[in-house]
């Protein structure tokens, strides 16, 4: 039995994990996998490279597999005698529409289908006299119709001559005849439903206001059994049959439905496997939705799912990647052929959900990977809309599970989202506040254009971002604009210098904007490097959102395969790159958000391999692009005014950003001189970046060395004790006198 199987993971998945040389679960996997398998919501944070993807993919894949297997074997639609003969009144999970979800208590009903009506009835009905009442409170926006129906009625209440409904638009309905009645109702309103089987009338009330008789029950229906009924369109409603105090108790002659005399109560004929129960989910209604902030990360996550399902037999689980750059028609065709797990980026998912091509009424797992990144990209509203459309209880009676992964759980936006959307989540915070792994050596180099005047005489230099094209740049007049332009020029030269100093053969070069990335690539190309240049020492490719998807994928593969030495990228790419043994990261500019500093430098130092991260920090403020209010998000924008003057630029204060990062991490980051030589310290001469750390020459003793003398002493004592025991056992007893 593998270590993963001991946590409840199926042997088939455990075998796939073993094939991947995962001998033991990581800390976050050991914590998260049992929690998710147990049905809980989970918030997890751990250092980059800690195995978060496996922590949620493994249990989700297993539960999806087990759900499909149970459906195939008919277990999902079986009903126990206990269920069909429940003493409590509740809405019947075995007599409902495809998209109608009912909570385990049978009181909360929800349908998130925006296109169609889905209904359900109570598990019991009344007949043969008496006056009955129940309440239904609207708990979310949407369209509702509540009332009474016979067992023969359609589930879309009021559309045939077996059911009587009262809708939120202020219309009563019977036999597809909709007439004005009472008044409209909506969220937080409580509708009282009255059934008089003595005088054979039906009426409704709203928040205690009685609207009077709505219907006389036709003679042919007076011997029928009546069930509490509802149908919904993208709405939620909660029932009270009298087991708890009613909000608006009816007149004394009416009895709460749950208090009806036993002789007048009939159990539903759908004790198990009603009309809806026999139908499986729609092919384009997956069990799991996983949202990633970047295409690369979505691809990596889906590849993990494919590896984990390698040994699963009999049940075929289909996964689908939903990202931009792939023809939507191909993705829709795949959806319509049936998928169980969908992983993608927000934009494409939003497109397919808004057109009804991707249905959410069967979702059991909603996963937000790198949630802080998703929120910083402005996807908060989309996440809220998706969550609102997913039933909180699935058709098979299971509760929706949410898994949220974040670089840190201490991000304010992530905390607020979790409080709003998740159900008593378990926090798995193995990281605490952001920290830098011991395998990462990170330092900063201050760039001071007042001290380093080499920018004045540069013959060849990097192309800058153009924010100073309208400014008067004069080396004889050191204005803030001149010094800002000087910093941009110096950063290009310092980048070449650090590459040469450490003979970097593989590194990520982080720039703040996509334009900066393009300019670095162009500069390297002008020096004989770039994507196809002969100068291998400066070979590079770009990875950012404006590059075509196929180009991005190809560039990432070139970098991973060693065809080029450098990958120039933006912060978004930091969340989707996992290169084994990556030795170097260079931050040409500090990131806008302090949390992203950890994301960037966390690309090195993985799998116990040492890594070096060098950050260039301007000693003066630098004017940069900031297209937060730009209608074109920067494309074709030449407005270099500051944002407070209607423009798209700000002054970037890197010394303050550095102070924020240090305060966030609780450390003072080592500073190196412009020669970029690392001072003699613990790292110097004892590490080879990209390789596992060596203890040679440090005088370090591992725990085995420390324990060896004690173990030897214990072994000697054990041997002596065993020898003494054997001697005593074989000693002859004293002769008796």
XYZ file of C-alpha atoms in Angstrom:
737
model
C 0.000 0.000 0.000
C 1.397 3.404 -0.994
C 1.460 6.392 1.353
C -1.277 8.004 -0.734
C -3.527 4.963 -0.397
C -3.251 5.236 3.384
C -5.015 8.621 3.068
C -7.929 6.997 1.226
C -6.700 7.414 -2.350
C -7.766 4.614 -4.706
C -5.062 2.022 -5.554
C -5.359 2.871 -9.263
C -4.625 6.542 -8.604
C -1.953 5.564 -6.084
C -0.261 3.532 -8.836
C -0.297 6.534 -11.168
C 1.273 8.663 -8.448
C 3.935 6.018 -7.899
C 4.682 6.038 -11.638
C 5.398 9.757 -11.259
C 7.969 8.975 -8.525
C 5.874 10.606 -5.813
C 6.882 8.324 -2.977
C 5.394 10.450 -0.179
C 2.717 13.156 -0.136
C 3.872 16.700 0.477
C 2.683 18.487 3.598
C -0.139 20.284 1.796
C -1.247 17.038 0.116
C -1.256 15.180 3.438
C -3.527 17.869 4.881
C -5.812 18.606 1.921
C -6.492 15.221 0.309
C -8.313 13.652 3.315
C -10.295 16.876 3.844
C -11.526 17.014 0.236
C -12.261 13.287 0.151
C -14.278 13.856 3.325
C -16.493 16.438 1.622
C -15.178 19.692 3.078
C -14.415 23.090 1.590
C -10.691 23.800 1.710
C -8.590 26.958 1.622
C -4.939 26.118 1.086
C -1.717 28.066 0.966
C 1.788 26.700 0.694
C 5.058 27.664 -0.914
C 5.358 27.466 -4.681
C 6.257 23.970 -5.830
C 4.645 22.384 -2.768
C 2.211 20.147 -4.663
C -1.002 22.189 -4.397
C -2.177 20.984 -7.821
C -1.971 17.350 -6.786
C -3.595 18.203 -3.458
C -6.895 19.052 -5.155
C -6.695 17.118 -8.454
C -6.221 13.710 -6.812
C -9.323 13.716 -4.574
C -11.502 15.446 -7.169
C -10.605 12.858 -9.800
C -11.378 10.051 -7.347
C -14.781 11.413 -6.318
C -15.765 12.046 -9.949
C -14.758 8.477 -10.786
C -16.716 7.032 -7.858
C -19.782 9.125 -8.737
C -19.743 7.889 -12.342
C -19.196 4.301 -11.226
C -22.148 4.476 -8.821
C -24.362 5.888 -11.575
C -23.292 3.094 -13.909
C -24.133 0.499 -11.253
C -27.462 2.162 -10.471
C -26.508 3.105 -6.925
C -27.081 6.773 -7.506
C -30.807 6.291 -8.116
C -31.594 3.684 -5.496
C -33.811 4.666 -2.591
C -33.908 3.073 0.793
C -37.125 2.282 2.555
C -36.090 4.731 5.214
C -35.879 7.528 2.667
C -39.293 6.862 1.209
C -40.979 6.526 4.587
C -39.389 9.554 6.249
C -41.478 10.920 9.102
C -40.590 14.495 8.226
C -42.126 16.463 5.413
C -39.563 17.536 2.851
C -39.203 18.172 -0.854
C -38.675 14.912 -2.714
C -35.190 14.445 -4.202
C -36.601 11.573 -6.257
C -39.361 13.607 -7.880
C -37.737 16.668 -9.429
C -36.407 18.239 -12.595
C -32.897 17.785 -13.983
C -31.519 21.063 -12.611
C -33.411 21.144 -9.317
C -31.102 20.851 -6.298
C -32.440 20.055 -2.812
C -30.434 20.240 0.410
C -30.096 17.165 2.677
C -32.832 18.497 4.978
C -35.222 18.664 2.046
C -36.205 22.266 2.762
C -33.982 24.403 0.512
C -34.583 24.135 -3.234
C -32.470 25.737 -5.917
C -32.232 25.751 -9.703
C -29.511 27.657 -11.532
C -30.756 27.001 -15.052
C -31.368 30.456 -16.528
C -33.221 29.092 -19.539
C -35.780 26.613 -18.208
C -38.147 25.851 -15.323
C -37.397 22.965 -12.993
C -39.787 21.688 -10.336
C -40.226 19.302 -7.444
C -42.908 18.085 -5.038
C -43.030 17.124 -1.385
C -42.423 13.552 -0.266
C -45.962 13.369 1.178
C -49.398 14.637 0.272
C -52.776 15.187 1.944
C -56.309 14.198 0.955
C -59.844 13.480 2.231
C -60.607 16.676 4.116
C -58.958 19.266 6.312
C -57.325 22.665 5.849
C -53.560 22.859 5.357
C -50.837 25.490 5.150
C -47.105 25.759 4.477
C -44.673 28.621 3.903
C -42.087 29.206 1.175
C -39.507 31.992 1.600
C -37.601 33.251 -1.431
C -33.906 33.255 -0.476
C -32.310 34.466 -3.721
C -33.186 36.425 -6.835
C -34.946 34.593 -9.670
C -38.374 33.380 -10.773
C -40.527 31.136 -8.556
C -43.933 29.471 -8.702
C -45.260 27.728 -5.580
C -48.496 25.933 -4.782
C -50.144 22.533 -4.905
C -50.282 19.665 -7.383
C -51.360 16.065 -7.713
C -48.959 13.197 -8.344
C -49.913 13.291 -12.038
C -49.044 16.952 -12.525
C -46.139 18.211 -14.568
C -43.180 19.491 -12.568
C -43.400 22.935 -14.213
C -46.246 23.858 -11.906
C -49.440 25.350 -13.323
C -48.921 24.320 -16.953
C -51.429 21.487 -16.886
C -54.782 20.791 -15.196
C -53.256 18.878 -12.272
C -51.378 21.703 -10.541
C -52.050 25.187 -9.133
C -49.263 27.772 -8.911
C -48.665 31.355 -7.820
C -45.670 33.078 -9.460
C -43.317 35.867 -8.476
C -44.676 38.102 -11.229
C -48.044 38.248 -9.448
C -49.780 35.675 -11.665
C -51.718 32.567 -10.671
C -51.633 29.637 -13.067
C -53.622 26.513 -13.863
C -53.771 24.675 -17.183
C -51.363 27.222 -18.821
C -53.816 29.988 -17.939
C -51.942 32.833 -16.235
C -54.090 35.454 -14.517
C -53.262 38.446 -12.341
C -53.534 37.629 -8.655
C -52.276 39.261 -5.474
C -48.986 41.039 -6.113
C -45.449 40.286 -7.234
C -42.927 38.863 -4.785
C -39.193 38.294 -4.645
C -36.196 37.736 -2.407
C -36.938 37.620 1.357
C -40.709 37.460 0.776
C -42.614 34.620 2.451
C -45.500 33.070 0.540
C -48.216 31.244 2.478
C -49.852 28.387 0.548
C -53.386 27.410 1.676
C -55.304 24.254 0.746
C -58.904 23.791 1.942
C -60.087 20.233 1.261
C -63.374 20.875 3.065
C -64.582 23.612 0.719
C -62.098 22.666 -2.026
C -60.397 26.036 -2.472
C -56.800 27.215 -2.858
C -55.343 30.608 -1.971
C -52.031 32.324 -1.162
C -50.657 35.103 1.049
C -47.554 37.277 0.984
C -45.819 38.183 4.244
C -49.068 37.548 6.116
C -51.332 39.472 3.704
C -54.130 37.159 2.566
C -54.953 37.553 -1.150
C -58.237 35.628 -0.916
C -59.503 32.676 -2.899
C -57.614 31.984 -6.099
C -59.154 28.705 -7.276
C -62.042 26.340 -6.722
C -60.728 22.816 -7.114
C -62.548 21.111 -10.048
C -64.816 18.195 -9.173
C -62.611 15.678 -10.991
C -59.662 16.546 -8.698
C -61.433 16.553 -5.332
C -60.483 12.974 -4.485
C -56.821 13.496 -5.373
C -53.852 13.697 -3.044
C -52.164 17.115 -3.007
C -48.448 17.735 -2.642
C -46.590 20.949 -1.889
C -45.042 21.957 -5.217
C -42.618 24.472 -6.656
C -40.880 25.257 -9.916
C -37.926 27.618 -10.293
C -35.914 29.399 -12.944
C -32.470 30.454 -11.666
C -33.881 30.906 -8.163
C -33.769 29.572 -4.612
C -36.564 29.044 -2.081
C -36.869 27.548 1.400
C -39.872 25.643 2.789
C -41.332 25.424 6.267
C -43.930 22.720 6.857
C -44.380 23.584 10.534
C -41.478 21.741 12.150
C -40.043 25.147 13.057
C -42.021 28.280 14.030
C -43.935 29.754 11.103
C -43.243 33.379 10.202
C -46.909 34.128 9.556
C -49.129 31.548 11.285
C -52.453 31.055 9.440
C -55.983 31.303 10.805
C -56.702 28.784 13.544
C -58.679 26.413 11.311
C -55.671 25.846 9.035
C -53.126 23.294 10.164
C -49.418 23.308 9.269
C -48.839 20.651 6.639
C -46.267 18.884 8.813
C -48.943 18.479 11.557
C -51.502 16.772 9.314
C -53.210 13.718 10.832
C -51.565 10.480 9.708
C -54.760 9.041 8.200
C -54.929 11.915 5.713
C -51.249 11.664 4.626
C -50.057 9.679 1.599
C -46.394 9.096 0.743
C -45.261 10.017 -2.755
C -45.349 7.272 -5.352
C -41.807 8.359 -6.217
C -40.112 6.802 -3.203
C -37.104 6.243 -5.370
C -36.083 6.864 -8.925
C -38.789 9.252 -10.110
C -38.917 10.580 -13.641
C -35.955 12.876 -13.136
C -33.899 10.308 -11.354
C -33.663 8.059 -14.370
C -31.969 10.715 -16.441
C -28.232 11.262 -16.353
C -26.577 14.680 -16.467
C -26.335 16.579 -19.729
C -23.063 15.884 -21.597
C -21.961 19.524 -21.322
C -22.588 19.630 -17.552
C -19.259 18.691 -15.915
C -18.722 17.616 -12.317
C -15.703 19.855 -11.724
C -14.779 23.383 -12.821
C -11.170 24.471 -12.280
C -10.297 28.100 -13.050
C -6.678 29.180 -13.546
C -5.273 32.696 -14.065
C -3.147 31.780 -17.102
C -3.280 29.439 -20.080
C 0.004 27.817 -19.149
C -1.167 26.968 -15.646
C -4.461 25.596 -17.003
C -2.532 23.317 -19.365
C -0.255 22.102 -16.573
C -3.195 21.341 -14.289
C -5.025 19.392 -16.984
C -1.865 17.427 -17.759
C -1.707 16.438 -14.090
C -5.293 15.150 -14.253
C -4.392 13.054 -17.303
C -1.430 11.514 -15.505
C -3.460 10.718 -12.378
C -6.187 8.875 -14.327
C -3.698 6.663 -16.167
C -4.717 3.402 -14.456
C -8.457 4.021 -14.028
C -10.416 1.303 -15.796
C -14.036 0.712 -16.857
C -15.107 4.331 -16.321
C -13.843 6.825 -18.907
C -13.375 10.300 -17.423
C -13.133 13.057 -20.018
C -11.300 16.288 -19.256
C -11.315 19.456 -21.352
C -9.096 22.524 -21.601
C -11.017 25.784 -22.104
C -8.626 28.587 -23.019
C -8.420 31.267 -25.668
C -6.528 30.643 -28.861
C -8.312 27.337 -29.535
C -11.335 27.463 -31.884
C -14.480 27.694 -29.752
C -16.288 25.306 -32.120
C -13.808 22.530 -31.317
C -14.317 23.061 -27.607
C -18.108 23.108 -27.964
C -17.988 19.850 -29.938
C -15.959 18.262 -27.138
C -18.402 19.573 -24.549
C -21.381 18.116 -26.372
C -19.670 14.722 -26.520
C -19.476 14.685 -22.738
C -16.915 16.002 -20.236
C -16.530 15.501 -16.507
C -13.665 17.849 -15.591
C -13.154 21.279 -17.143
C -10.052 23.377 -16.576
C -9.572 26.776 -18.152
C -9.130 30.509 -17.968
C -11.886 32.989 -17.024
C -12.456 34.579 -20.439
C -13.258 31.460 -22.447
C -15.294 29.921 -19.625
C -17.369 33.085 -19.379
C -18.040 33.012 -23.131
C -19.277 29.410 -23.107
C -21.335 29.798 -19.941
C -23.054 32.958 -21.147
C -24.124 31.188 -24.357
C -25.372 28.102 -22.524
C -22.754 25.813 -24.061
C -21.206 25.062 -20.668
C -23.819 24.112 -18.063
C -23.177 24.436 -14.339
C -26.195 22.574 -12.951
C -24.171 19.396 -12.281
C -21.025 20.953 -10.814
C -19.869 19.369 -7.588
C -16.397 20.932 -7.366
C -15.585 24.597 -7.930
C -11.834 25.205 -7.780
C -10.090 28.578 -7.870
C -6.375 28.044 -8.310
C -4.118 31.026 -7.564
C -7.202 32.884 -6.363
C -5.264 36.012 -5.454
C -4.077 36.213 -9.057
C -7.599 35.712 -10.397
C -8.900 38.513 -8.196
C -6.056 40.893 -9.056
C -6.903 40.357 -12.742
C -10.399 41.687 -12.060
C -12.306 38.385 -12.128
C -14.183 38.903 -8.866
C -17.547 39.564 -10.530
C -17.161 36.550 -12.803
C -16.388 34.288 -9.843
C -19.485 35.580 -8.056
C -21.659 34.956 -11.133
C -20.353 31.436 -11.604
C -20.875 30.601 -7.943
C -24.420 31.993 -8.071
C -25.283 29.713 -11.014
C -23.923 26.513 -9.454
C -26.464 24.594 -7.322
C -25.310 24.429 -3.726
C -26.648 20.873 -3.574
C -26.194 18.609 -6.592
C -28.857 16.393 -8.131
C -27.608 13.370 -6.209
C -27.928 15.224 -2.913
C -24.234 16.077 -2.515
C -23.153 19.523 -1.324
C -21.046 21.745 -3.564
C -17.390 21.705 -2.554
C -15.102 24.693 -3.096
C -11.330 24.523 -3.119
C -9.420 27.800 -3.125
C -5.648 27.890 -3.552
C -3.739 31.094 -2.992
C -0.166 32.225 -2.575
C -1.271 33.510 0.798
C -4.517 33.221 2.715
C -3.749 36.551 4.310
C -4.726 38.432 1.167
C -7.694 40.637 2.134
C -9.651 39.983 -1.081
C -9.201 36.221 -0.770
C -10.400 36.299 2.843
C -13.526 38.278 1.960
C -14.332 36.007 -0.980
C -13.934 32.906 1.185
C -16.246 34.329 3.851
C -18.867 35.085 1.224
C -18.775 31.948 -0.931
C -17.353 29.036 1.049
C -19.081 26.780 3.566
C -17.065 26.666 6.811
C -13.793 26.082 4.955
C -10.818 24.382 6.543
C -7.705 26.540 6.388
C -4.570 24.662 5.386
C -1.945 27.335 5.837
C 1.445 25.645 5.845
C 3.060 28.872 4.831
C 1.667 31.568 7.091
C 2.594 34.992 5.826
C 4.684 34.884 2.651
C 8.186 33.573 3.171
C 11.137 32.752 0.968
C 12.369 29.137 0.936
C 15.842 28.504 2.299
C 16.862 27.253 -1.124
C 16.400 30.715 -2.656
C 19.164 33.297 -2.369
C 17.648 36.662 -3.228
C 19.291 40.058 -3.326
C 18.790 43.525 -4.784
C 21.010 45.853 -6.711
C 20.258 49.564 -6.402
C 20.488 51.487 -9.670
C 21.371 55.128 -9.056
C 21.614 57.285 -12.205
C 23.162 60.060 -10.115
C 26.156 57.849 -9.274
C 26.377 55.676 -12.362
C 26.583 58.212 -15.181
C 27.374 55.674 -17.892
C 23.923 56.228 -19.363
C 25.088 59.591 -20.718
C 27.520 58.025 -23.188
C 25.716 54.846 -24.300
C 26.017 54.215 -28.026
C 23.755 51.157 -28.099
C 21.052 50.604 -25.531
C 17.673 49.042 -24.896
C 14.647 50.788 -26.386
C 12.662 52.345 -23.565
C 8.888 52.354 -23.122
C 8.351 55.801 -24.648
C 6.772 57.533 -21.660
C 9.282 60.398 -21.967
C 8.912 61.055 -25.694
C 7.119 64.329 -24.969
C 9.494 65.313 -22.140
C 12.681 67.329 -22.471
C 15.448 64.852 -21.710
C 18.768 66.616 -21.237
C 21.777 65.014 -19.572
C 22.922 68.463 -18.469
C 19.697 69.038 -16.547
C 18.949 66.146 -14.201
C 15.191 66.539 -13.933
C 13.041 63.691 -12.544
C 12.092 62.842 -16.153
C 15.745 62.681 -17.217
C 16.698 60.445 -14.290
C 13.681 58.222 -14.987
C 14.803 57.708 -18.591
C 18.351 57.078 -17.346
C 17.133 54.281 -15.060
C 15.427 52.567 -17.990
C 18.681 52.654 -19.975
C 20.789 51.446 -17.062
C 18.505 48.498 -16.319
C 19.153 47.155 -19.805
C 22.913 47.301 -19.219
C 22.723 45.836 -15.713
C 20.711 42.956 -17.150
C 23.542 42.150 -19.576
C 26.038 42.518 -16.740
C 24.322 40.080 -14.374
C 23.939 37.489 -17.147
C 27.670 37.690 -17.875
C 28.714 37.751 -14.197
C 26.977 34.442 -13.421
C 27.268 32.959 -16.894
C 23.523 32.353 -16.754
C 22.503 29.457 -18.943
C 18.786 29.433 -18.002
C 16.805 32.236 -16.354
C 13.455 33.963 -16.139
C 13.638 37.697 -16.799
C 10.645 39.486 -15.294
C 9.481 42.824 -16.653
C 6.593 44.906 -15.410
C 4.756 45.370 -18.717
C 4.342 43.498 -21.978
C 6.001 46.401 -23.788
C 9.059 46.106 -21.550
C 9.260 42.389 -22.373
C 9.132 43.127 -26.088
C 11.862 45.756 -25.725
C 14.204 43.379 -23.877
C 13.686 40.711 -26.537
C 14.355 43.270 -29.283
C 17.507 44.452 -27.504
C 18.875 40.922 -27.191
C 18.032 40.337 -30.843
C 19.960 43.467 -31.846
C 22.990 42.010 -30.029
C 22.760 38.759 -32.010
C 20.551 36.842 -29.582
C 16.756 36.771 -29.389
C 14.565 33.900 -30.623
C 16.661 32.859 -33.628
C 19.995 34.688 -33.268
C 23.446 33.135 -33.452
C 24.512 34.553 -30.099
C 23.314 31.747 -27.844
C 24.435 33.625 -24.732
C 21.554 36.072 -25.310
C 19.007 33.705 -26.864
C 15.516 34.466 -25.554
C 11.778 34.314 -26.189
C 8.810 36.256 -24.780
C 5.799 35.052 -22.832
C 2.944 37.482 -22.236
C -0.740 37.958 -22.998
C -0.345 39.797 -26.311
C 1.513 36.929 -27.960
C -0.592 34.415 -29.887
C -1.461 31.266 -27.906
C 0.495 28.980 -30.197
C 3.500 31.282 -30.011
C 3.279 31.349 -26.223
C 3.107 27.581 -26.058
C 5.999 27.209 -28.479
C 8.131 29.755 -26.633
C 7.586 28.020 -23.311
C 8.572 24.684 -24.840
C 11.716 26.203 -26.377
C 12.724 27.498 -22.970
C 11.959 24.255 -21.150
C 13.831 22.225 -23.765
C 16.890 24.467 -23.561
C 16.641 25.800 -27.117
C 16.900 29.332 -25.682
C 18.445 30.512 -22.423
C 16.038 33.215 -21.317
C 12.291 33.581 -21.003
C 11.183 37.217 -20.749
C 7.782 37.378 -19.054
C 5.257 39.332 -17.006
C 3.832 38.546 -13.564
C 0.933 36.500 -14.959
C 3.421 34.031 -16.408
C 4.997 33.583 -12.971
C 1.948 31.563 -11.956
C 2.149 29.131 -14.851
C 5.811 28.225 -15.190
C 7.306 25.161 -13.552
C 10.799 24.347 -14.811
C 12.768 21.721 -12.909
C 16.087 22.954 -11.573
C 15.657 26.543 -12.758
C 18.745 28.363 -11.401
C 18.119 32.084 -11.939
C 15.468 34.798 -11.868
C 16.121 38.458 -12.649
C 13.545 41.110 -11.770
C 14.238 43.933 -14.192
C 11.543 45.871 -12.326
C 9.926 45.107 -8.982
C 6.304 43.929 -9.260
C 3.343 46.212 -8.540
C 2.133 43.960 -5.717
C 4.410 42.746 -2.929
C 2.910 39.234 -3.022
C 4.085 38.832 -6.615
C 7.695 39.195 -5.480
C 7.387 35.781 -3.825
C 5.695 34.364 -6.928
C 8.556 35.514 -9.091
C 11.508 34.389 -7.028
C 9.650 31.189 -6.108
C 10.286 29.914 -9.625
C 13.788 28.973 -8.419
C 14.767 26.921 -5.389
C 12.338 24.086 -6.102
C 12.864 20.402 -5.383
C 15.640 21.267 -2.901
C 17.731 22.856 -5.672
C 19.428 26.167 -4.991
C 18.387 29.292 -6.883
C 19.465 32.913 -7.204
C 17.059 35.836 -7.679
C 18.451 39.304 -8.412
C 16.199 42.387 -8.434
C 17.090 45.765 -9.921
C 15.710 48.633 -7.844
C 15.839 52.226 -9.005
C 16.985 54.706 -6.353
C 14.792 57.386 -7.968
C 11.181 57.398 -9.016
C 10.510 56.048 -12.482
C 7.669 57.155 -14.734
C 5.857 54.099 -16.150
C 2.691 53.119 -18.009
C -0.417 52.436 -15.936
C -3.461 51.754 -18.118
C -6.009 51.161 -15.333
C -8.610 53.495 -16.849
C -7.558 53.117 -20.480
C -10.416 52.039 -22.754
C -8.013 50.011 -24.913
C -6.027 48.613 -21.974
C -2.877 50.178 -23.423
C -3.150 49.058 -27.036
C -2.277 51.992 -29.266
C -2.224 54.363 -26.281
C 0.135 57.367 -26.391
C -1.309 59.389 -23.516
C 1.762 59.959 -21.334
C 0.011 62.293 -18.901
C -0.265 61.156 -15.326
C -3.477 59.362 -14.319
C -4.596 62.300 -12.166
C -4.503 64.393 -15.345
C -6.462 61.912 -17.439
C -3.409 60.063 -18.720
C -2.015 56.549 -18.467
C 1.241 57.012 -16.525
C 2.298 57.040 -12.877
C 5.515 57.615 -10.954
C 6.823 54.239 -9.794
C 8.527 54.338 -6.410
C 10.719 51.241 -6.235
C 12.466 52.106 -2.922
C 9.019 52.172 -1.290
C 8.041 48.924 -3.047
C 11.224 47.313 -1.740
C 10.408 48.494 1.781
C 6.892 47.037 1.417
C 8.301 43.679 0.283
C 10.748 43.579 3.191
C 8.008 44.490 5.650
C 5.761 41.811 4.131
C 8.460 39.150 4.450
C 9.818 40.419 7.767
C 13.391 40.403 6.452
C 15.995 42.810 5.138
C 17.014 41.717 1.657
C 20.764 41.662 0.981
C 22.002 44.455 -1.292
C 24.866 43.984 -3.723
C 27.018 46.552 -5.471
C 26.684 47.511 -9.147
C 29.433 45.022 -9.972
C 26.776 42.417 -9.073
C 29.185 40.223 -7.122
C 27.598 38.384 -4.204
C 29.551 39.018 -0.975
C 31.154 36.093 0.839
C 28.486 34.514 2.993
C 26.872 31.168 3.629
C 26.007 30.734 -0.051
C 29.364 31.728 -1.518
C 31.352 28.792 -2.848
C 29.009 26.220 -1.386
C 26.219 26.131 -3.945
C 25.804 25.604 -7.621
C 22.575 27.317 -8.620
C 20.149 24.859 -10.128
C 21.751 21.942 -8.265
C 21.080 20.471 -4.853
C 22.889 22.179 -2.033
C 26.235 20.788 -0.935
C 27.514 20.998 2.641
C 31.172 20.683 1.622
C 33.506 22.918 3.544
C 30.868 24.318 5.863
C 31.600 22.222 8.916
C 27.938 21.219 8.909
C 26.944 17.918 10.464
C 23.705 16.238 9.570
C 21.480 14.633 12.183
C 22.872 11.187 11.310
C 26.385 12.343 12.218
C 25.159 13.781 15.504
C 23.201 10.666 16.433
C 25.791 8.065 15.386
C 27.689 7.925 18.737
C 24.458 7.678 20.717
C 23.122 4.932 18.446
C 26.381 2.988 18.845
C 26.144 3.285 22.631
C 22.516 2.109 22.601
C 23.472 -0.845 20.408
C 26.206 -1.856 22.852
C 23.825 -1.616 25.816
C 21.208 -3.675 23.958
C 23.805 -6.356 23.198
C 24.907 -6.439 26.840
C 21.292 -6.704 28.062
C 20.491 -9.558 25.665
C 23.672 -11.426 26.672
C 22.832 -11.081 30.376
C 19.322 -12.395 29.763
C 20.582 -15.465 27.911
C 23.082 -16.156 30.715
C 20.372 -15.992 33.354
C 18.075 -18.331 31.401
C 20.733 -21.008 31.119
C 22.138 -20.735 34.657
C 21.490 -23.907 36.708
C 19.387 -23.433 39.830
C 21.031 -23.821 43.261
C 20.878 -27.385 44.589
C 18.501 -27.749 47.466
C 19.938 -28.891 50.762
